[in-house]
Every structure is written in C-alpha cells, then in structure tokens.
GROMACS .gro file of C-alpha atoms in nm:
model
  227
    1MET     CA    1  -1.529   1.395   2.634
    2THR     CA    2  -1.259   1.467   2.468
    3LEU     CA    3  -1.102   1.214   2.160
    4SER     CA    4  -0.780   1.214   2.125
    5LEU     CA    5  -0.628   1.267   1.753
    6PHE     CA    6  -0.504   0.944   1.740
    7ASP     CA    7  -0.838   0.787   1.804
    8GLN     CA    8  -0.933   0.695   1.461
    9PHE     CA    9  -0.650   0.528   1.386
   10LEU     CA   10  -0.761   0.252   1.698
   11SER     CA   11  -0.907  -0.138   1.627
   12PRO     CA   12  -1.250  -0.108   1.649
   13VAL     CA   13  -1.407  -0.336   1.889
   14VAL     CA   14  -1.734  -0.481   1.928
   15CYS     CA   15  -1.769  -0.673   2.271
   16TRP     CA   16  -1.414  -0.730   2.304
   17ILE     CA   17  -1.426  -0.881   1.920
   18PRO     CA   18  -1.140  -0.683   1.716
   19LEU     CA   19  -1.310  -0.554   1.371
   20VAL     CA   20  -1.012  -0.530   1.178
   21ALA     CA   21  -1.158  -0.902   0.971
   22ILE     CA   22  -1.423  -0.769   0.877
   23ALA     CA   23  -1.355  -0.464   0.729
   24ILE     CA   24  -1.059  -0.663   0.597
   25ILE     CA   25  -1.318  -0.937   0.403
   26LEU     CA   26  -1.667  -0.664   0.368
   27PRO     CA   27  -1.531  -0.461   0.058
   28TRP     CA   28  -1.403  -0.783  -0.181
   29ILE     CA   29  -1.784  -0.817  -0.200
   30LEU     CA   30  -1.827  -0.505  -0.440
   31PHE     CA   31  -1.632  -0.700  -0.627
   32PRO     CA   32  -1.772  -0.829  -0.974
   33SER     CA   33  -1.724  -1.161  -1.056
   34PRO     CA   34  -1.614  -1.322  -1.397
   35THR     CA   35  -1.894  -1.460  -1.579
   36THR     CA   36  -1.921  -1.635  -1.883
   37ARG     CA   37  -2.107  -1.423  -2.135
   38TRP     CA   38  -1.899  -1.278  -2.393
   39MET     CA   39  -2.005  -0.928  -2.336
   40ASN     CA   40  -1.936  -0.859  -2.000
   41ASN     CA   41  -2.085  -0.510  -1.768
   42ARG     CA   42  -1.819  -0.205  -1.721
   43ASN     CA   43  -1.785  -0.237  -1.356
   44LEU     CA   44  -1.587  -0.612  -1.470
   45THR     CA   45  -1.468  -0.405  -1.788
   46PHE     CA   46  -1.311  -0.166  -1.607
   47GLN     CA   47  -1.138  -0.423  -1.342
   48ASN     CA   48  -1.037  -0.568  -1.622
   49TRP     CA   49  -0.867  -0.354  -1.790
   50PHE     CA   50  -0.718  -0.164  -1.464
   51LEU     CA   51  -0.562  -0.555  -1.394
   52GLY     CA   52  -0.379  -0.572  -1.703
   53GLN     CA   53  -0.252  -0.264  -1.756
   54SER     CA   54  -0.106  -0.257  -1.318
   55THR     CA   55   0.044  -0.566  -1.412
   56SER     CA   56   0.221  -0.512  -1.730
   57GLN     CA   57   0.381  -0.216  -1.622
   58ILE     CA   58   0.499  -0.359  -1.289
   59PHE     CA   59   0.631  -0.705  -1.493
   60LEU     CA   60   0.785  -0.538  -1.787
   61PRO     CA   61   1.091  -0.530  -1.717
   62ILE     CA   62   1.065  -0.918  -1.491
   63ASN     CA   63   1.210  -1.203  -1.650
   64PRO     CA   64   0.986  -1.492  -1.692
   65THR     CA   65   1.096  -1.638  -1.406
   66GLY     CA   66   0.995  -1.374  -1.171
   67HIS     CA   67   0.611  -1.354  -1.354
   68LYS     CA   68   0.488  -1.682  -1.122
   69TRP     CA   69   0.465  -1.345  -0.908
   70ALA     CA   70   0.140  -1.186  -1.112
   71LEU     CA   71  -0.079  -1.351  -0.939
   72LEU     CA   72   0.011  -1.262  -0.588
   73LEU     CA   73   0.090  -0.895  -0.674
   74SER     CA   74  -0.232  -0.785  -0.871
   75SER     CA   75  -0.430  -0.985  -0.607
   76LEU     CA   76  -0.202  -0.754  -0.308
   77LEU     CA   77  -0.200  -0.471  -0.587
   78ILE     CA   78  -0.616  -0.430  -0.553
   79PHE     CA   79  -0.669  -0.532  -0.211
   80LEU     CA   80  -0.402  -0.199  -0.081
   81THR     CA   81  -0.603   0.016  -0.269
   82THR     CA   82  -0.964  -0.101  -0.219
   83MET     CA   83  -0.804  -0.059   0.189
   84ASN     CA   84  -0.680   0.288   0.101
   85THR     CA   85  -0.964   0.456  -0.113
   86ALA     CA   86  -1.249   0.283   0.107
   87GLY     CA   87  -1.128   0.425   0.454
   88LEU     CA   88  -1.145   0.777   0.331
   89LEU     CA   89  -1.527   0.717   0.262
   90PRO     CA   90  -1.764   0.799   0.670
   91TYR     CA   91  -1.724   0.607   0.984
   92THR     CA   92  -1.506   0.334   0.801
   93PHE     CA   93  -1.168   0.195   0.946
   94THR     CA   94  -0.873   0.189   0.693
   95PRO     CA   95  -0.699  -0.167   0.789
   96THR     CA   96  -0.374   0.007   0.579
   97SER     CA   97  -0.323   0.295   0.871
   98GLN     CA   98  -0.212   0.010   1.094
   99LEU     CA   99   0.118  -0.054   1.102
  100SER     CA  100   0.174  -0.393   1.291
  101ILE     CA  101  -0.067  -0.516   0.905
  102ASN     CA  102   0.172  -0.284   0.703
  103MET     CA  103   0.469  -0.431   0.786
  104GLY     CA  104   0.337  -0.817   0.820
  105LEU     CA  105   0.223  -0.776   0.464
  106ALA     CA  106   0.574  -0.634   0.386
  107GLY     CA  107   0.791  -0.859   0.543
  108ALA     CA  108   0.617  -1.179   0.462
  109LEU     CA  109   0.692  -1.052   0.140
  110TRP     CA  110   1.021  -0.914   0.116
  111MET     CA  111   1.094  -1.245   0.306
  112GLY     CA  112   0.988  -1.439   0.060
  113VAL     CA  113   1.130  -1.278  -0.227
  114VAL     CA  114   1.485  -1.313  -0.048
  115ILE     CA  115   1.509  -1.668  -0.010
  116LEU     CA  116   1.334  -1.683  -0.334
  117GLY     CA  117   1.688  -1.498  -0.444
  118MET     CA  118   1.889  -1.735  -0.220
  119ARG     CA  119   1.667  -2.065  -0.370
  120THR     CA  120   1.779  -1.952  -0.710
  121GLN     CA  121   2.101  -1.778  -0.784
  122PRO     CA  122   2.298  -1.696  -0.402
  123THR     CA  123   2.613  -1.554  -0.522
  124HIS     CA  124   2.436  -1.352  -0.761
  125SER     CA  125   2.172  -1.243  -0.407
  126LEU     CA  126   2.461  -1.211  -0.205
  127GLY     CA  127   2.725  -0.957  -0.492
  128HIS     CA  128   2.483  -0.699  -0.409
  129LEU     CA  129   2.576  -0.692  -0.105
  130LEU     CA  130   2.968  -0.603  -0.180
  131PRO     CA  131   2.915  -0.321  -0.441
  132GLU     CA  132   3.162  -0.422  -0.781
  133GLY     CA  133   3.499  -0.198  -0.732
  134ALA     CA  134   3.470  -0.168  -0.395
  135PRO     CA  135   3.825  -0.107  -0.227
  136ALA     CA  136   3.946  -0.313   0.025
  137LEU     CA  137   4.000  -0.237   0.329
  138LEU     CA  138   3.660  -0.083   0.283
  139THR     CA  139   3.529  -0.465   0.216
  140PRO     CA  140   3.410  -0.575   0.568
  141ILE     CA  141   3.197  -0.206   0.606
  142LEU     CA  142   3.002  -0.209   0.308
  143VAL     CA  143   2.941  -0.550   0.401
  144ILE     CA  144   2.768  -0.439   0.720
  145ILE     CA  145   2.589  -0.137   0.582
  146GLU     CA  146   2.465  -0.316   0.231
  147THR     CA  147   2.319  -0.587   0.486
  148ILE     CA  148   2.193  -0.296   0.737
  149SER     CA  149   1.965  -0.200   0.408
  150LEU     CA  150   1.829  -0.482   0.334
  151PHE     CA  151   1.720  -0.589   0.607
  152ILE     CA  152   1.545  -0.155   0.675
  153ARG     CA  153   1.376  -0.251   0.273
  154PRO     CA  154   1.051  -0.427   0.454
  155ILE     CA  155   1.039  -0.102   0.772
  156ALA     CA  156   1.011   0.163   0.531
  157LEU     CA  157   0.761  -0.029   0.270
  158GLY     CA  158   0.620  -0.036   0.619
  159VAL     CA  159   0.591   0.259   0.752
  160ARG     CA  160   0.624   0.433   0.418
  161LEU     CA  161   0.283   0.316   0.325
  162THR     CA  162   0.070   0.376   0.713
  163ALA     CA  163   0.354   0.701   0.759
  164ASN     CA  164   0.110   0.877   0.447
  165LEU     CA  165  -0.252   0.734   0.541
  166THR     CA  166  -0.196   0.862   0.885
  167ALA     CA  167  -0.096   1.161   0.728
  168GLY     CA  168  -0.361   1.206   0.468
  169HIS     CA  169  -0.653   1.108   0.811
  170LEU     CA  170  -0.461   1.368   1.041
  171LEU     CA  171  -0.565   1.682   0.825
  172ILE     CA  172  -0.828   1.571   0.706
  173GLN     CA  173  -0.935   1.551   1.077
  174LEU     CA  174  -0.810   1.947   1.164
  175THR     CA  175  -0.973   2.141   0.868
  176SER     CA  176  -1.251   1.937   0.932
  177THR     CA  177  -1.267   2.078   1.273
  178ALA     CA  178  -1.132   2.381   1.163
  179THR     CA  179  -1.482   2.447   0.938
  180LEU     CA  180  -1.734   2.319   1.204
  181ALA     CA  181  -1.574   2.484   1.440
  182LEU     CA  182  -1.543   2.847   1.217
  183LEU     CA  183  -1.917   2.776   1.024
  184THR     CA  184  -2.078   3.017   1.336
  185ILE     CA  185  -1.789   3.264   1.354
  186MET     CA  186  -1.695   3.359   1.069
  187PRO     CA  187  -1.863   3.140   0.809
  188VAL     CA  188  -1.692   3.310   0.484
  189THR     CA  189  -1.316   3.172   0.640
  190ALA     CA  190  -1.553   2.876   0.622
  191ILE     CA  191  -1.642   2.858   0.342
  192PHE     CA  192  -1.238   2.850   0.198
  193THR     CA  193  -1.125   2.574   0.491
  194GLY     CA  194  -1.431   2.355   0.302
  195VAL     CA  195  -1.259   2.411  -0.048
  196LEU     CA  196  -0.979   2.296   0.125
  197LEU     CA  197  -1.128   2.001   0.305
  198PHE     CA  198  -1.187   1.936  -0.083
  199LEU     CA  199  -0.920   1.973  -0.219
  200LEU     CA  200  -0.747   1.780   0.045
  201ALA     CA  201  -1.017   1.469   0.019
  202LEU     CA  202  -0.918   1.497  -0.341
  203LEU     CA  203  -0.516   1.431  -0.318
  204GLU     CA  204  -0.585   1.158  -0.019
  205GLY     CA  205  -0.764   1.013  -0.241
  206ALA     CA  206  -0.449   1.024  -0.535
  207VAL     CA  207  -0.210   0.965  -0.197
  208ALA     CA  208  -0.393   0.664  -0.145
  209LEU     CA  209  -0.351   0.486  -0.496
  210ILE     CA  210  -0.026   0.632  -0.556
  211GLN     CA  211   0.092   0.513  -0.210
  212ALA     CA  212  -0.024   0.165  -0.310
  213TYR     CA  213   0.116   0.111  -0.632
  214VAL     CA  214   0.454   0.230  -0.513
  215PHE     CA  215   0.401  -0.033  -0.269
  216ILE     CA  216   0.340  -0.282  -0.538
  217LEU     CA  217   0.655  -0.124  -0.738
  218LEU     CA  218   0.962  -0.160  -0.524
  219LEU     CA  219   0.802  -0.495  -0.435
  220SER     CA  220   0.902  -0.585  -0.738
  221LEU     CA  221   1.229  -0.440  -0.768
  222TYR     CA  222   1.316  -0.645  -0.473
  223LEU     CA  223   1.238  -0.948  -0.686
  224GLN     CA  224   1.433  -0.798  -0.954
  225GLU     CA  225   1.745  -0.837  -0.797
  226ASN     CA  226   1.676  -1.161  -0.697
  227VAL     CA  227   1.539  -1.361  -1.073
   0.00000   0.00000   0.00000
C-alpha cells in the first residue's frame, strides 16, 4: 500500500475517536510545576528565565494597558513552542500543522484585539483604515484596501505557521526516504543525505521555535495598535 506524503498530517483516530486532544494535552505533563522551595531545579529555572525574557521582549513597546495580555500570550508561546518541537520526534503528531487549529487561534485572538481597540479607542482604531495625508479622491479605495488588509491578518498568521511546519516536515520525510533508498545502492551518497537529514532536523527545530515567536510577536504588534 502506497502512502501519500501528506498522510503524516492526518489527525490520528483510534476507534473513531480523534487523538488531537491527547496530543495537545500530553506534552504539558513534561513541564515542571512551581515549588515552594527557596532554590529551584535547573528545568524550572530555565523555564522561568525563558518566560521572563520572552515576555519582556514582546511587551517592551506596549503600554501598561496591554500588559494584561502577558499571561495569555506567554502561555500561548509555550503552547506553540511545545507543539512545534514535539512534532519533530518520531511517531508523534504535530497539532499545529493543522490549518484549522492555527486559524482558530489566530482568528479568536485577532478578533479579541480588534474588539479591545474598538471599545477603548474607536477613533484611533478606525484611523488606521485611512493613512494620514491621503488624497481625497483616493479615500474610498484606501479604506477598502486597508479593510481587506485588516481581515487578511488572521489568515496570514494561521497560514504562515501551517505552511512553514508542513514544508519542513515534507523535506525531512523526502530526505529520509531518499537516505533509506540509497543505503543499499549508493552507501557513500546515503551518508551525505544522512548528514543533510541531520542538518534539516536542526533547521526544522529552529523554524519551530522561530515560528512560535513570530506568531506571538505579530499578535503583540496588533495589540500595540489597539491599546
């Protein structure tokens, strides 16, 4: 039976029960829980340092009103980082490679940011639809263009994350298939493709971390415009 390259992105189902929820919840068990001790272990210290550094970098240009979103966005950063990197392990499933999950996250958070801007400062939020100093004849066209670009933002967030993860997984699968096929025919070439596979795995790990950070960074920029 010949399997398609995209079969790895199908949601696993056992007895007609989708296992996406288990794939999302299970990695959270690996995170260390806070303790009441004076001294933390290395894992908890690194986790606190990572959260502190990432949160300070993301919320540095945002005024104190937007700092209420720090807990939500930092939790989402850990969630995306965990899902992206856990999917690189053998015999695992990457939930963030599903466009429906990414679009659900991007759409809900983008809508929350837009509603927050309309409630707190509607004049400033609507002012982004018309650039300052635009000619009067181009006003209707510019408003339409800016409105379309506003509604494209959640689509771009979800598609960017899905496309980068999907492309990386496909490259790794193609390279690993070529390595196994060349192992008995051309062993020397198989060694080079194996090294390439290792480098691709490292690159995909970096992409998984970077894409999670970019997703949260763009959301923080949208939040900065509306608070």
